[in-house]
GROMACS .gro file of N, CA and C in nm:
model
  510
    1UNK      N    1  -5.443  -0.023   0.734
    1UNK     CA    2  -5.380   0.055   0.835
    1UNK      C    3  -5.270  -0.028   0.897
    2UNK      N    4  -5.136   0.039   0.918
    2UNK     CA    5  -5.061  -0.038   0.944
    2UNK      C    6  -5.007   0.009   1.098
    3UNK      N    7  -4.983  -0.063   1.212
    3UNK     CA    8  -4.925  -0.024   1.325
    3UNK      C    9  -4.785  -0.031   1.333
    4UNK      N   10  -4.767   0.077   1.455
    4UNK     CA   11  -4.603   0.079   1.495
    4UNK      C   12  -4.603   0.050   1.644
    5UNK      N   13  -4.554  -0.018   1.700
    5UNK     CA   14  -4.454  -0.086   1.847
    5UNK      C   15  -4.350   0.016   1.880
    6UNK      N   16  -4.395   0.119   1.970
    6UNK     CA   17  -4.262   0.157   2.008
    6UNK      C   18  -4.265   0.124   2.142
    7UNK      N   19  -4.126   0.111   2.248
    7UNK     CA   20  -4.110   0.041   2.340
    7UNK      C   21  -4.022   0.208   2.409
    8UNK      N   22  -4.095   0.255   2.506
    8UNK     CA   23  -4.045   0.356   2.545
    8UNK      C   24  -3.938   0.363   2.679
    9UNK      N   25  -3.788   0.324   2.687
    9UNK     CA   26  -3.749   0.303   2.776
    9UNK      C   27  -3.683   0.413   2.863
   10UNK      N   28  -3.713   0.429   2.981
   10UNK     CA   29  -3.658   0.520   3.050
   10UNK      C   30  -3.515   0.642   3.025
   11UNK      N   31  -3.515   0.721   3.023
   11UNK     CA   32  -3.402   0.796   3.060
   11UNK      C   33  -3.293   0.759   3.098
   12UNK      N   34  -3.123   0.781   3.058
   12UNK     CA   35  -3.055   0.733   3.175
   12UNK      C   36  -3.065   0.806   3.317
   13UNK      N   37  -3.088   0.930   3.324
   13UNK     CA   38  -3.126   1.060   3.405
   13UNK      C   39  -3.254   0.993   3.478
   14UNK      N   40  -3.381   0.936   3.446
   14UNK     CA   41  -3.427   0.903   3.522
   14UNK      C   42  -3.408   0.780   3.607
   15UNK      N   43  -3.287   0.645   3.487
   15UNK     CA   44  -3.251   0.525   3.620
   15UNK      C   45  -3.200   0.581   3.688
   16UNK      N   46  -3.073   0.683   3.676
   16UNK     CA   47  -2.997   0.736   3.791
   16UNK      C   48  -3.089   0.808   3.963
   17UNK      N   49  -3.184   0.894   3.906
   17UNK     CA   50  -3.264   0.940   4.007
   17UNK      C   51  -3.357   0.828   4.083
   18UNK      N   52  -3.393   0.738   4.020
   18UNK     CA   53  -3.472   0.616   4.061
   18UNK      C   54  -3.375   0.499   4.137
   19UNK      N   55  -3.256   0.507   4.098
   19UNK     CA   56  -3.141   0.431   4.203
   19UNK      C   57  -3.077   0.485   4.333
   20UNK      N   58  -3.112   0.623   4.312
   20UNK     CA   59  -3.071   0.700   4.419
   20UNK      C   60  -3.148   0.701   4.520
   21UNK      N   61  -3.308   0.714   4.496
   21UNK     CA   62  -3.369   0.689   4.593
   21UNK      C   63  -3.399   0.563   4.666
   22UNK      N   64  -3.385   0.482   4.593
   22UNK     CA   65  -3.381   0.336   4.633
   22UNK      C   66  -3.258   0.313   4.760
   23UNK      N   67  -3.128   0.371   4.706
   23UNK     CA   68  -3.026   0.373   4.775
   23UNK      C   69  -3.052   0.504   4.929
   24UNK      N   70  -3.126   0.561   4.938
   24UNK     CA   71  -3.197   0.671   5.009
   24UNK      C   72  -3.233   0.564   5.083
   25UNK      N   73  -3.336   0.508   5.034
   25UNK     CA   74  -3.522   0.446   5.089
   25UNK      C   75  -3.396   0.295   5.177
   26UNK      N   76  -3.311   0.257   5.093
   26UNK     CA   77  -3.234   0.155   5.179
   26UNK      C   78  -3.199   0.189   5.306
   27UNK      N   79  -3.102   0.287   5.285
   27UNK     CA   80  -2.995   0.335   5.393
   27UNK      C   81  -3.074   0.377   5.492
   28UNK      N   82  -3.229   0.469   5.460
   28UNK     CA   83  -3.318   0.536   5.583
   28UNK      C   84  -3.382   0.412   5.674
   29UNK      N   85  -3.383   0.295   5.575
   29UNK     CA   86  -3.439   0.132   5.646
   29UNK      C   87  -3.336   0.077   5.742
   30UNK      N   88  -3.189   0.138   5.685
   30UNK     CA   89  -3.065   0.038   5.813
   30UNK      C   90  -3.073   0.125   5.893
   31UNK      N   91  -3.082   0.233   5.879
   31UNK     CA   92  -3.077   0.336   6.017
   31UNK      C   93  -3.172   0.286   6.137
   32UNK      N   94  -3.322   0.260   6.037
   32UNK     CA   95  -3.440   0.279   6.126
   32UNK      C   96  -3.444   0.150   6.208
   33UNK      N   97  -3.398   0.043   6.115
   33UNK     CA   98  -3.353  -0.093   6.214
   33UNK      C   99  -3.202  -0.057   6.346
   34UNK      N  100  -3.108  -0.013   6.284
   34UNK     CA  101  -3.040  -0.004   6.402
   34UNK      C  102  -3.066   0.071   6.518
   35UNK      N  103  -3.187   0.177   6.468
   35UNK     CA  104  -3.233   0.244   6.635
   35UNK      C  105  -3.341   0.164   6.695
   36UNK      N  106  -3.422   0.099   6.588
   36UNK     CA  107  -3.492  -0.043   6.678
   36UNK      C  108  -3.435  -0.148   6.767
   37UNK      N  109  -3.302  -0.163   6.683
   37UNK     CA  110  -3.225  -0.262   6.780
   37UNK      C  111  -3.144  -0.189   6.898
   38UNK      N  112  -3.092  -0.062   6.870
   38UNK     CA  113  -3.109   0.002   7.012
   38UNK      C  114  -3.221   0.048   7.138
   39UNK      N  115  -3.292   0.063   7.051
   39UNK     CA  116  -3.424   0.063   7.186
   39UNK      C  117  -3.448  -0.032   7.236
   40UNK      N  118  -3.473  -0.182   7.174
   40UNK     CA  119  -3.457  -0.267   7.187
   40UNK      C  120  -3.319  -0.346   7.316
   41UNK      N  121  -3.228  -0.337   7.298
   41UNK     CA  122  -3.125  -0.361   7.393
   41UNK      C  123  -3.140  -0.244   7.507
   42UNK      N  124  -3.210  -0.150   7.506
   42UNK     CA  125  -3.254  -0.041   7.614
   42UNK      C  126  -3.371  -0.120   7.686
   43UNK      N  127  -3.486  -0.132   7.653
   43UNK     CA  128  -3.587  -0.189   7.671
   43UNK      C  129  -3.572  -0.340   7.764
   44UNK      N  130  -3.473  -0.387   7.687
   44UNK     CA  131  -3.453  -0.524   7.802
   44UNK      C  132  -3.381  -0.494   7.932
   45UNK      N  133  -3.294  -0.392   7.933
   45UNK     CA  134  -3.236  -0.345   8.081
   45UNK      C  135  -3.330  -0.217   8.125
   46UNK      N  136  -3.428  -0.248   8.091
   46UNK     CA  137  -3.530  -0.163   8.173
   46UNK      C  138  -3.545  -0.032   8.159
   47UNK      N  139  -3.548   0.068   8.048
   47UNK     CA  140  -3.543   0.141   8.009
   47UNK      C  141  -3.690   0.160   7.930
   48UNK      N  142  -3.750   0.295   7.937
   48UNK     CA  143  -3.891   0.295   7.889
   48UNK      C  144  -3.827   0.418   7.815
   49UNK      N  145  -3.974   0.406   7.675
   49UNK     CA  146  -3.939   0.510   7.569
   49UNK      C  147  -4.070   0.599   7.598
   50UNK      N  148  -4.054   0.746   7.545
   50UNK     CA  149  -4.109   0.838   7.579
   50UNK      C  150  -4.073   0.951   7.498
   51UNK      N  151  -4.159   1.005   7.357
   51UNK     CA  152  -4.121   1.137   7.309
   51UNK      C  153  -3.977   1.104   7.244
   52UNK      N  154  -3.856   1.186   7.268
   52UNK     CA  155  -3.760   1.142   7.196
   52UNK      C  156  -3.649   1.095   7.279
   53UNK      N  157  -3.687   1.066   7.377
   53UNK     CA  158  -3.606   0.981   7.526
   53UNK      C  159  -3.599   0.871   7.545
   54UNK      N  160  -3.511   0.820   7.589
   54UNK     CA  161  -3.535   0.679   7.715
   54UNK      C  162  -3.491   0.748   7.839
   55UNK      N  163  -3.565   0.668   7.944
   55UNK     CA  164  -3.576   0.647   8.067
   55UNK      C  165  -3.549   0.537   8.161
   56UNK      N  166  -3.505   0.571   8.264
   56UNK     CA  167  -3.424   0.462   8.336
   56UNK      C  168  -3.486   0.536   8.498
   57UNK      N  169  -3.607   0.445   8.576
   57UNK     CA  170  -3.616   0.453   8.693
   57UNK      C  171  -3.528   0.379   8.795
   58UNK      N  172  -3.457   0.410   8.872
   58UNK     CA  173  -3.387   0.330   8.954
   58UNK      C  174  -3.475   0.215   9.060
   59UNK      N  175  -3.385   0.110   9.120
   59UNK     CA  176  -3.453   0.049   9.179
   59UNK      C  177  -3.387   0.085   9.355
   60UNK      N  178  -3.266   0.150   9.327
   60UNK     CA  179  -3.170   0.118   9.472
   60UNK      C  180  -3.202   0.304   9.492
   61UNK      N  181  -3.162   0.315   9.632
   61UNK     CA  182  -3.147   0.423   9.641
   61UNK      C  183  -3.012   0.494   9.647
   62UNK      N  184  -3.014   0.657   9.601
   62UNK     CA  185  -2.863   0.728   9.623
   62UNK      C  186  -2.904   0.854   9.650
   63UNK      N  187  -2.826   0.913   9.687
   63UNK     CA  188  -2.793   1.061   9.696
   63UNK      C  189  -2.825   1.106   9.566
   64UNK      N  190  -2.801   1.269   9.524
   64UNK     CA  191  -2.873   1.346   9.409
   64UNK      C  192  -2.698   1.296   9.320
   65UNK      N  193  -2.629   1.332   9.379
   65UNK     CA  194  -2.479   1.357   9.334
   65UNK      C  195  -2.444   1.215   9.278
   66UNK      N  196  -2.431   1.110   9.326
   66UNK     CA  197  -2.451   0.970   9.303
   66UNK      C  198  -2.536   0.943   9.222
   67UNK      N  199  -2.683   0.943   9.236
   67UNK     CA  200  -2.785   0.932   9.146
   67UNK      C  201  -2.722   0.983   9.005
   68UNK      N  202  -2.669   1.095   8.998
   68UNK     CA  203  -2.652   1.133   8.867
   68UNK      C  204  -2.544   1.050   8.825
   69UNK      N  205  -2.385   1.038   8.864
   69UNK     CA  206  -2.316   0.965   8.875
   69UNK      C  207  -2.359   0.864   8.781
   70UNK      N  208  -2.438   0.777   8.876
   70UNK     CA  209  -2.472   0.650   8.799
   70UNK      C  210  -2.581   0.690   8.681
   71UNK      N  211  -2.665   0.788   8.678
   71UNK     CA  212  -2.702   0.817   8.540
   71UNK      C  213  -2.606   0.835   8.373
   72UNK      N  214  -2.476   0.900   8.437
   72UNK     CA  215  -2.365   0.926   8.376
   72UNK      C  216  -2.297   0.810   8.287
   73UNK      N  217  -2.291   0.707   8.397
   73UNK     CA  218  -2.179   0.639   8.374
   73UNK      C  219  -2.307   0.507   8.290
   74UNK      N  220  -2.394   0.550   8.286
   74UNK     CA  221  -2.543   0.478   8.163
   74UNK      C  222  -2.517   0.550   8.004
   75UNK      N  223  -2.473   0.646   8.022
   75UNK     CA  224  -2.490   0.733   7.932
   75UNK      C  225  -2.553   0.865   7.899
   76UNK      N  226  -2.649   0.843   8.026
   76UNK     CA  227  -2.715   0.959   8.061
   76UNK      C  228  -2.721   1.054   8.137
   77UNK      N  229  -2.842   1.121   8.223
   77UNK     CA  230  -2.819   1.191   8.330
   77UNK      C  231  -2.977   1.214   8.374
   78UNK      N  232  -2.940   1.278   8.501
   78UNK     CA  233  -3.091   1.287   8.546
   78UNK      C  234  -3.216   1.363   8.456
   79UNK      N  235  -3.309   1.324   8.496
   79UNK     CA  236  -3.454   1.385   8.383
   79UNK      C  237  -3.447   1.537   8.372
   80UNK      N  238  -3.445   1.577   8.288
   80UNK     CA  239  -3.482   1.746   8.237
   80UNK      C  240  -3.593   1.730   8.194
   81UNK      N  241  -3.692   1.765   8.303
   81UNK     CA  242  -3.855   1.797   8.247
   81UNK      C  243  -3.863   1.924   8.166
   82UNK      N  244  -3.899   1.917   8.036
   82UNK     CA  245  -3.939   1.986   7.925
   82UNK      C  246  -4.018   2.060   7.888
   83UNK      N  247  -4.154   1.958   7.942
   83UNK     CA  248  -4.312   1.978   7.887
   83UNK      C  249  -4.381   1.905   8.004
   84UNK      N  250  -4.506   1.977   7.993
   84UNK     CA  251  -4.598   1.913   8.022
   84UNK      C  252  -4.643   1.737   8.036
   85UNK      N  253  -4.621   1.736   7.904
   85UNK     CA  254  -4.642   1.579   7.851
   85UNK      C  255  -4.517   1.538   7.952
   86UNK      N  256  -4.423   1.593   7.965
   86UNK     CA  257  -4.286   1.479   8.014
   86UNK      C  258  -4.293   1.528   8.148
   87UNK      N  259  -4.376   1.604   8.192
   87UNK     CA  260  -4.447   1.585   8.383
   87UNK      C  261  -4.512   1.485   8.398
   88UNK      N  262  -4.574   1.476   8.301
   88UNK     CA  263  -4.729   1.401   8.307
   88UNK      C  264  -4.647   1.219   8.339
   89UNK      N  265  -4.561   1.211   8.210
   89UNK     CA  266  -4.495   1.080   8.158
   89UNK      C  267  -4.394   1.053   8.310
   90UNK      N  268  -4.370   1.106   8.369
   90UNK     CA  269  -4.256   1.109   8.497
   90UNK      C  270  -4.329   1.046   8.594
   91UNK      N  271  -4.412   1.172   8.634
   91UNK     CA  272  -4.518   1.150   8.787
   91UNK      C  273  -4.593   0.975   8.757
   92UNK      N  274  -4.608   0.936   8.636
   92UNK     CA  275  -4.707   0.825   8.604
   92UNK      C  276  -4.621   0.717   8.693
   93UNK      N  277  -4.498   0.668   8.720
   93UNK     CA  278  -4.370   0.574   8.768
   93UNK      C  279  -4.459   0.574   8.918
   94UNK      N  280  -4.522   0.656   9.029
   94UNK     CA  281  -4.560   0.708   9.117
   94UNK      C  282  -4.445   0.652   9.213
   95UNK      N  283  -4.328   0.704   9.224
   95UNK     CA  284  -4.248   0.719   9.283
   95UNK      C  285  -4.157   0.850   9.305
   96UNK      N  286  -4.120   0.858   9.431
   96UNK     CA  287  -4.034   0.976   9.451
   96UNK      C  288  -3.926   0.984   9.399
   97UNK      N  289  -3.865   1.067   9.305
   97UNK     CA  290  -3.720   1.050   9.272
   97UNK      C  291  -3.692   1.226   9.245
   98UNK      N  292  -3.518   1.151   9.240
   98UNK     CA  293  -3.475   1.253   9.166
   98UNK      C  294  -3.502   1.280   9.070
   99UNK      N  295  -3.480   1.462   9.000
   99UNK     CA  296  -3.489   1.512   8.878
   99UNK      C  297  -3.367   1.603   8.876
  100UNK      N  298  -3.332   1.646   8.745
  100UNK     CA  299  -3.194   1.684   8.700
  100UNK      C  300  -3.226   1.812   8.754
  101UNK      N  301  -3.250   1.909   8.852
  101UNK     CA  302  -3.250   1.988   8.908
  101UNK      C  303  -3.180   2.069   9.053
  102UNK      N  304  -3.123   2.149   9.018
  102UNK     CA  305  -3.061   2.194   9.161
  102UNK      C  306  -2.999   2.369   9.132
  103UNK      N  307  -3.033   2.405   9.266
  103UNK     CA  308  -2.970   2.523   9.273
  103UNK      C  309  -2.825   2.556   9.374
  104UNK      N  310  -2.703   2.464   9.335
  104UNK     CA  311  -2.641   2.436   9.429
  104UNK      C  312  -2.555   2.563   9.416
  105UNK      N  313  -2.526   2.610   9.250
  105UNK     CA  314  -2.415   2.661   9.208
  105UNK      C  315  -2.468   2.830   9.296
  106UNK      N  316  -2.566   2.849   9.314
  106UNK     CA  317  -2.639   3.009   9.363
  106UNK      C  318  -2.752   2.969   9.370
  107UNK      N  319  -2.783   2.981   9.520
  107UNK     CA  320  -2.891   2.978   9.613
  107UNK      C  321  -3.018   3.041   9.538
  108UNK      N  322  -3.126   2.945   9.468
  108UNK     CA  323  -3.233   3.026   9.412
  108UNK      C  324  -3.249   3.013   9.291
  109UNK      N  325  -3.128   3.014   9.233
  109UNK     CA  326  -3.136   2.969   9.086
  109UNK      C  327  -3.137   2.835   9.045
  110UNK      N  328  -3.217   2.823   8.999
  110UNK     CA  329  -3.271   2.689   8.947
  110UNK      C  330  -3.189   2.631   8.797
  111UNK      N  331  -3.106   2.519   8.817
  111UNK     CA  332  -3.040   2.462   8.665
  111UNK      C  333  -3.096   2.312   8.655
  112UNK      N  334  -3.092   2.318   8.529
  112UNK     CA  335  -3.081   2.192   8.483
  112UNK      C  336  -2.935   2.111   8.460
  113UNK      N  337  -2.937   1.990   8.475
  113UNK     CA  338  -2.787   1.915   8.478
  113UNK      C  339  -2.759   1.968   8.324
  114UNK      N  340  -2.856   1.984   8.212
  114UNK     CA  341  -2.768   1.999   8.082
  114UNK      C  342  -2.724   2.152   8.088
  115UNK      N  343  -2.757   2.267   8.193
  115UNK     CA  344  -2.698   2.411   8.178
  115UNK      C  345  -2.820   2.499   8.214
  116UNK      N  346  -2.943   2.422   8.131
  116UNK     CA  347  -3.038   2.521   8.103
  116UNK      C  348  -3.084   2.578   8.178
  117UNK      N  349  -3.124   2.703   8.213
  117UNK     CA  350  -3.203   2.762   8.347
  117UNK      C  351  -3.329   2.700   8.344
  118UNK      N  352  -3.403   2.676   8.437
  118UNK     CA  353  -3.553   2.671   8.504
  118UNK      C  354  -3.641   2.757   8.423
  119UNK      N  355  -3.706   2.726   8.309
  119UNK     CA  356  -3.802   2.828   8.261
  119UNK      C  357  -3.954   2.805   8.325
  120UNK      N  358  -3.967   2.654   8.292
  120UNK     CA  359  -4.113   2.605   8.297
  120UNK      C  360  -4.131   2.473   8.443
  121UNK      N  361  -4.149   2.526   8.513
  121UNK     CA  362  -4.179   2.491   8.671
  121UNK      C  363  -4.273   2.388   8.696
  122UNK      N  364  -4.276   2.280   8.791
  122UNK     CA  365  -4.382   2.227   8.820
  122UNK      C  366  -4.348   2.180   8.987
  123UNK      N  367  -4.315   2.307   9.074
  123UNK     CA  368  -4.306   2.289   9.213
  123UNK      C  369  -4.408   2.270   9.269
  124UNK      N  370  -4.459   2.189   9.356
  124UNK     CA  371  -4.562   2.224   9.491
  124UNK      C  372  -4.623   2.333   9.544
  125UNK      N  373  -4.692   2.317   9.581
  125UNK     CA  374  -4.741   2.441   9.672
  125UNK      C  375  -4.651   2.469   9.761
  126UNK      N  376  -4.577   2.615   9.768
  126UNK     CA  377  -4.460   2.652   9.870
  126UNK      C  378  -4.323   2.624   9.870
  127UNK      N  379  -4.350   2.572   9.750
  127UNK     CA  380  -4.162   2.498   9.715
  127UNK      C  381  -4.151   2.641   9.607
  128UNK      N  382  -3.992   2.581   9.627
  128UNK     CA  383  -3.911   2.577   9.680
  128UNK      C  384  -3.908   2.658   9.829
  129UNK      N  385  -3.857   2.573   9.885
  129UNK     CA  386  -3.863   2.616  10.073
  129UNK      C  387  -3.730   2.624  10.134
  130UNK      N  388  -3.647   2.541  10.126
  130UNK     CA  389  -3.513   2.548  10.225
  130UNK      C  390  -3.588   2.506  10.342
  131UNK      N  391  -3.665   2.426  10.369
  131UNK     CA  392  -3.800   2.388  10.498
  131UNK      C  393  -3.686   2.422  10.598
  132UNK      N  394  -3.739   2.496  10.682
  132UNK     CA  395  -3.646   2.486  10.834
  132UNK      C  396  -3.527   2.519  10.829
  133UNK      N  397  -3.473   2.617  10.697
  133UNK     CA  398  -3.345   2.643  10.714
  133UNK      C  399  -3.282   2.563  10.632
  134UNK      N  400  -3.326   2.460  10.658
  134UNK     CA  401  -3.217   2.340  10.552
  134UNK      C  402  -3.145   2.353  10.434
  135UNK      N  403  -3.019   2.315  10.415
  135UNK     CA  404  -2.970   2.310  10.312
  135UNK      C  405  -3.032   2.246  10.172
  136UNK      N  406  -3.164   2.313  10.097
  136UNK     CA  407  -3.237   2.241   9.989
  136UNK      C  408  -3.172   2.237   9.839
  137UNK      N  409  -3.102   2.215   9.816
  137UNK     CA  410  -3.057   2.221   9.665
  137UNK      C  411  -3.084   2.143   9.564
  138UNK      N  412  -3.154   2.038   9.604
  138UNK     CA  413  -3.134   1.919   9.494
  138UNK      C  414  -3.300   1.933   9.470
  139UNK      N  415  -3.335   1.877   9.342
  139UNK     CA  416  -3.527   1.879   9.299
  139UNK      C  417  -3.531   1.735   9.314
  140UNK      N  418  -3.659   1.710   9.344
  140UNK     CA  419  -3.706   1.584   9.336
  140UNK      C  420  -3.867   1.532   9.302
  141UNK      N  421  -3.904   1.460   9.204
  141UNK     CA  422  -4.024   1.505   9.195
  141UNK      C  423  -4.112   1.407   9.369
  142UNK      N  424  -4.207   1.471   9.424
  142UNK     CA  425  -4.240   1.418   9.546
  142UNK      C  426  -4.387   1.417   9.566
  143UNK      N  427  -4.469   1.498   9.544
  143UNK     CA  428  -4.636   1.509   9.554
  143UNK      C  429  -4.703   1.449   9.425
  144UNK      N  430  -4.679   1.322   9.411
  144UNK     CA  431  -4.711   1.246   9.319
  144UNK      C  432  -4.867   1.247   9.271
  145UNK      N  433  -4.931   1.291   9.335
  145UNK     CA  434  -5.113   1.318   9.280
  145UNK      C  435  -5.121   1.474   9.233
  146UNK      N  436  -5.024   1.519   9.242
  146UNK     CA  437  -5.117   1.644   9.205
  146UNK      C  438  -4.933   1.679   9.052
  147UNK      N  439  -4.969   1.782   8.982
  147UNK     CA  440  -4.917   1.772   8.833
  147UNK      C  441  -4.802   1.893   8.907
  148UNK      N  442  -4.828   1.985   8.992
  148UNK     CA  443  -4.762   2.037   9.048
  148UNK      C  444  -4.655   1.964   9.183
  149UNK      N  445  -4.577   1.877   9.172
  149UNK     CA  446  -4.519   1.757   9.195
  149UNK      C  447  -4.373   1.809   9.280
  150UNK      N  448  -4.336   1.930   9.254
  150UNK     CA  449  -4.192   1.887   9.229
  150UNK      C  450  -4.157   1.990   9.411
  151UNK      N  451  -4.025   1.932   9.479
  151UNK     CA  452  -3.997   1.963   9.629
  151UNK      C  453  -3.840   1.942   9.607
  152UNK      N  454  -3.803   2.077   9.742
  152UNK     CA  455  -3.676   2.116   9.704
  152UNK      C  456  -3.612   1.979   9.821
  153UNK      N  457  -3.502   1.974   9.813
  153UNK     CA  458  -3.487   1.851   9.943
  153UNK      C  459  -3.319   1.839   9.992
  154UNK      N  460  -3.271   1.796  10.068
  154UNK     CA  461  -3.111   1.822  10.069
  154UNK      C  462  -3.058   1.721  10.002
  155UNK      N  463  -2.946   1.727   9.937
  155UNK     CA  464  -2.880   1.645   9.817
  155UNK      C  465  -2.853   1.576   9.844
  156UNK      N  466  -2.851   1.502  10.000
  156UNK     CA  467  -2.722   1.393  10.045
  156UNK      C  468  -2.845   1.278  10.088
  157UNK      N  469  -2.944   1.355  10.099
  157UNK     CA  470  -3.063   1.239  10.131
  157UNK      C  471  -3.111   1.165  10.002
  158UNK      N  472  -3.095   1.005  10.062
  158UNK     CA  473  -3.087   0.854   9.935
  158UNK      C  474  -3.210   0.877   9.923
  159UNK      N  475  -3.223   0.894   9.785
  159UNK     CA  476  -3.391   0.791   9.711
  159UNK      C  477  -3.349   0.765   9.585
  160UNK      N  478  -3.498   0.729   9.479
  160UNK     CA  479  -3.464   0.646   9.378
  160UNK      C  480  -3.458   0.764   9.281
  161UNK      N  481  -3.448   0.790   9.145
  161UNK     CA  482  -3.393   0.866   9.058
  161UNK      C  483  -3.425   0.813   8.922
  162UNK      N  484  -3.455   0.889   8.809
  162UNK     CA  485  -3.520   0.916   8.681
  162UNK      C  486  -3.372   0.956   8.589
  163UNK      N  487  -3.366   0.887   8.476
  163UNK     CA  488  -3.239   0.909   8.399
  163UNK      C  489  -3.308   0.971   8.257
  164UNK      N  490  -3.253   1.008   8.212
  164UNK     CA  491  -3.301   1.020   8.079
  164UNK      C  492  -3.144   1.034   7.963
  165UNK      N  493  -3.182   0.962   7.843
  165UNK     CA  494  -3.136   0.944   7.724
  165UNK      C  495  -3.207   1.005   7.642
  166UNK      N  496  -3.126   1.132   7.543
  166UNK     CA  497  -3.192   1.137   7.446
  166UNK      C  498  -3.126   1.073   7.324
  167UNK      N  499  -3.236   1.048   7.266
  167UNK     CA  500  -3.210   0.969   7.125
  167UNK      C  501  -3.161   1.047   6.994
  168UNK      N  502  -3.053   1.027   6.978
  168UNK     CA  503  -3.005   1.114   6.823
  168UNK      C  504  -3.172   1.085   6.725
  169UNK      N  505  -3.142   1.228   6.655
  169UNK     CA  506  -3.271   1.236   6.560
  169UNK      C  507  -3.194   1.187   6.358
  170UNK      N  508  -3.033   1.202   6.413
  170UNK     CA  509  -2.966   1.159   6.270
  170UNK      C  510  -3.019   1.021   6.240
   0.00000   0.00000   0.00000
């Protein structure tokens, strides 16, 4: 009985598909390092990650208008609570701050700094109020123990403030 050696070498069709993904599996690795090294340079100026955000609690106090301002000129802007989870992730800081909320443009209507209307709420008991007449336009989250957190307050009064970055998903 006599044997045969055959040596079965790939396709060119399959090196091509097998280089491509390699070149895929590379390029998805520089991406995934350069958003490490951006969170990373976030993370050392004090920025916490969360879901598909960073966050930036202030340490100084400002006004709502200012507060955002300097959220802006970060790159960002004040917090747009979303979800649940990103009530939950906020109130945990247990500090009073601003949130990207206000009804300045029409009394009642509730916006978010990115446009969006007010769908999903997490006011206080009795908020929104205008307490005493007051000019209330600006949100802030304020009843820090309970998940229902959030108080209407006048815009020009300083406290500390919540930024948020979202992170490209490209």
């Amino acid at each position: 009985m006599k044997w045969s050696w055959y040596i079965f070498l790939p396709s060119h069709t399959v090196i091509e598909n097998t280089e491509a993904k390699l070149n895929d599996t590379t390029r998805d690795r520089d991406e995934l390092k350069e958003k490490l090294n951006v969170c990373g340079d976030y993370s050392r100026q004090g920025w916490v990650h969360f879901g598909g955000s960073l966050y930036y609690i202030s340490s100084e106090q400002k006004s709502w208008q200012d507060s955002r301002s300097d959220c802006q000129q970060r790159g960002a802007d004040l917090v747009v609570i979303n979800s649940r989870e990103e009530q939950e992730f906020t109130r945990q800081f247990q500090k009073v701050t601003w949130i990207g909320l206000t009804d300045r443009e029409t009394e009642g209507k509730w916006m978010w700094v990115d446009g969006t209307p007010l769908t999903m709420s997490f006011w206080g008991n009795g908020e929104p109020n205008s307490h005493d007449g007051n000019d209330e336009d600006c949100g802030e989250m304020k009843f820090l123990d309970n998940e229902n957190s959030w108080n209407d307050k006048p815009c020009d009064i300083e406290t500390v403030w919540i930024c948020e970055k979202l992170l490209s998903v490209a």
